[in-house]
CSV table of C-alpha atoms in Angstrom, one decimal:
chain,number,residue,atom,x,y,z
A,1,MET,CA,0.2,0.1,0.0
A,2,ASP,CA,2.7,2.5,1.0
A,3,ARG,CA,4.4,1.8,-2.6
A,4,VAL,CA,0.9,2.4,-4.2
A,5,LYS,CA,1.1,5.8,-2.2
A,6,ARG,CA,4.4,6.8,-3.1
A,7,THR,CA,4.1,6.2,-6.5
A,8,LYS,CA,0.7,8.1,-7.0
A,9,THR,CA,2.5,11.1,-4.8
A,10,ARG,CA,5.8,11.1,-7.3
A,11,TYR,CA,3.0,11.8,-10.5
A,12,MET,CA,1.2,14.3,-8.7
A,13,LEU,CA,4.4,16.2,-8.2
A,14,LEU,CA,5.4,15.7,-12.1
A,15,VAL,CA,2.3,16.8,-12.8
A,16,ILE,CA,2.2,19.8,-10.8
A,17,ALA,CA,5.9,20.5,-12.2
A,18,PHE,CA,4.8,20.2,-15.6
A,19,VAL,CA,2.3,22.6,-15.1
A,20,ILE,CA,4.0,25.2,-13.0
A,21,THR,CA,6.5,24.9,-16.1
A,22,MET,CA,3.9,25.8,-18.6
A,23,MET,CA,2.6,28.6,-16.6
A,24,SER,CA,5.8,30.0,-16.6
A,25,ALA,CA,6.3,29.6,-20.3
A,26,SER,CA,3.5,30.9,-21.2
A,27,VAL,CA,3.7,34.2,-19.0
A,28,ALA,CA,7.6,34.8,-20.9
A,29,ALA,CA,6.6,33.8,-24.5
A,30,LEU,CA,7.0,36.5,-26.7
A,31,GLY,CA,3.9,38.4,-28.5
A,32,SER,CA,3.8,38.6,-32.1
A,33,PHE,CA,2.2,41.1,-34.9
A,34,SER,CA,1.7,41.4,-38.1
A,35,PHE,CA,0.1,44.9,-39.2
A,36,THR,CA,-0.6,46.1,-42.6
A,37,PHE,CA,-0.6,49.7,-42.6
A,38,THR,CA,-3.2,51.3,-45.6
A,39,PRO,CA,-3.2,55.0,-46.3
A,40,PRO,CA,-4.5,57.6,-45.8
A,41,ILE,CA,-2.6,58.1,-42.2
A,42,VAL,CA,-5.8,59.1,-40.7
A,43,GLY,CA,-6.9,55.6,-39.0
A,44,ALA,CA,-4.0,53.9,-40.3
A,45,ALA,CA,-2.3,53.2,-36.4
A,46,ARG,CA,-2.7,49.5,-35.4
A,47,ASN,CA,-2.4,47.1,-32.4
A,48,SER,CA,-1.0,44.2,-31.6
A,49,GLY,CA,-2.5,41.4,-28.9
A,50,LEU,CA,-1.4,41.7,-25.3
A,51,ALA,CA,1.6,39.9,-24.1
A,52,ALA,CA,3.0,39.5,-20.5
A,53,THR,CA,6.0,41.6,-18.8
A,54,ASN,CA,8.9,39.2,-18.0
A,55,GLY,CA,10.0,41.6,-15.2
A,56,ALA,CA,13.5,42.5,-16.5
A,57,GLN,CA,12.9,46.1,-17.8
A,58,ASN,CA,14.1,45.4,-21.3
A,59,PRO,CA,10.9,45.9,-23.7
A,60,TYR,CA,11.7,45.2,-27.3
A,61,ILE,CA,10.6,44.6,-30.5
A,62,GLN,CA,12.1,43.0,-33.5
A,63,LEU,CA,11.1,43.2,-36.8
A,64,ASP,CA,11.1,40.1,-39.6
A,65,GLY,CA,12.5,42.4,-41.9
A,66,SER,CA,13.1,46.1,-42.9
A,67,ILE,CA,9.9,48.3,-43.7
A,68,ALA,CA,9.4,51.9,-44.2
A,69,ARG,CA,9.9,54.3,-41.1
A,70,THR,CA,7.4,53.8,-38.7
A,71,ILE,CA,6.5,54.8,-35.1
A,72,PHE,CA,6.2,52.2,-32.3
A,73,CYS,CA,5.5,52.5,-28.8
A,74,PHE,CA,3.9,50.2,-26.1
A,75,VAL,CA,0.4,51.0,-24.5
A,76,ARG,CA,-1.6,49.3,-22.0
A,77,LEU,CA,-5.6,48.1,-23.0
A,78,GLU,CA,-8.4,50.0,-21.6
A,79,GLY,CA,-11.6,48.8,-22.0
A,80,THR,CA,-12.1,47.5,-25.7
A,81,ALA,CA,-9.2,50.2,-27.0
A,82,PRO,CA,-5.7,50.8,-26.5
A,83,TYR,CA,-5.0,53.2,-23.6
A,84,THR,CA,-4.0,56.8,-25.9
A,85,ASP,CA,-1.0,57.0,-23.3
A,86,ASN,CA,2.2,55.3,-24.0
A,87,VAL,CA,3.8,53.1,-21.2
A,88,THR,CA,7.3,53.3,-23.0
A,89,ASN,CA,9.3,55.7,-25.4
A,90,ILE,CA,7.7,56.8,-28.6
A,91,ASN,CA,10.3,55.3,-31.0
A,92,ASP,CA,9.9,57.1,-34.4
A,93,ASN,CA,12.5,55.8,-36.5
A,94,ILE,CA,12.2,52.0,-36.6
A,95,THR,CA,13.1,50.4,-40.0
A,96,ASP,CA,14.9,47.3,-39.0
A,97,CYS,CA,16.1,45.1,-36.6
A,98,LYS,CA,15.9,44.8,-32.9
A,99,THR,CA,15.0,47.7,-31.0
A,100,TYR,CA,15.0,48.4,-27.2
A,101,PHE,CA,12.4,50.4,-25.2
A,102,SER,CA,12.4,52.3,-21.7
A,103,TYR,CA,9.4,52.2,-19.5
A,104,ASN,CA,8.0,55.5,-18.4
A,105,THR,CA,7.7,55.9,-14.8
A,106,GLY,CA,5.2,53.6,-12.9
A,107,TYR,CA,4.9,50.6,-15.9
A,108,GLY,CA,7.0,47.5,-16.4
A,109,GLY,CA,7.6,45.1,-13.7
A,110,LEU,CA,6.5,41.8,-13.7
A,111,GLY,CA,2.7,40.4,-14.7
A,112,GLN,CA,1.7,43.9,-16.4
A,113,TYR,CA,0.4,43.3,-20.1
A,114,TYR,CA,0.8,45.6,-23.0
A,115,MET,CA,0.7,45.8,-26.5
A,116,ILE,CA,2.5,47.4,-29.5
A,117,LEU,CA,1.3,50.0,-31.6
A,118,GLY,CA,2.4,51.3,-34.8
A,119,LEU,CA,1.6,54.1,-37.1
A,120,PRO,CA,3.6,54.9,-40.3
A,121,TYR,CA,5.9,57.8,-40.3
A,122,TYR,CA,5.1,59.7,-43.0
A,123,TYR,CA,1.9,61.7,-44.1
A,124,ASN,CA,1.4,60.4,-47.6
A,125,PHE,CA,2.6,56.3,-47.6
A,126,LEU,CA,2.1,53.5,-50.1
A,127,GLU,CA,0.7,50.6,-48.4
A,128,TYR,CA,3.3,48.1,-46.3
A,129,SER,CA,3.1,45.7,-44.0
A,130,SER,CA,5.6,44.9,-41.0
A,131,SER,CA,5.6,41.9,-38.9
A,132,GLY,CA,7.9,40.5,-35.9
A,133,VAL,CA,7.9,39.6,-32.4
A,134,PHE,CA,7.9,41.8,-29.1
A,135,GLN,CA,8.7,41.6,-25.5
A,136,PRO,CA,6.9,44.4,-23.0
């Protein structure tokens, strides 16, 4: 009987360890985005889904390739629309590669959820797409 009890306890501990590992992996998962910016500039802004912060205070985006000059910042969700105040600095010269951001006072930390907001830099632009990953 003790052997059966120990075996059940071991299986239960393995299940608990697996669940904790999966929960940790999902919190640390990167967010992804795929935007298509279509003229005119009014209404051209796009936002991603939410992703969790990792507590490292180093938010970034990594683009899949080069794009036209685009404005990006991290924002938070307020109701059903992105909150208009940005939680990071606004970077208005992103064209490729990995770009880091800095949190504004009161934002960041562990367990917060933010999204990327993107907008074409130039008023007159042709339709283009941008995609990549981000870590708030």
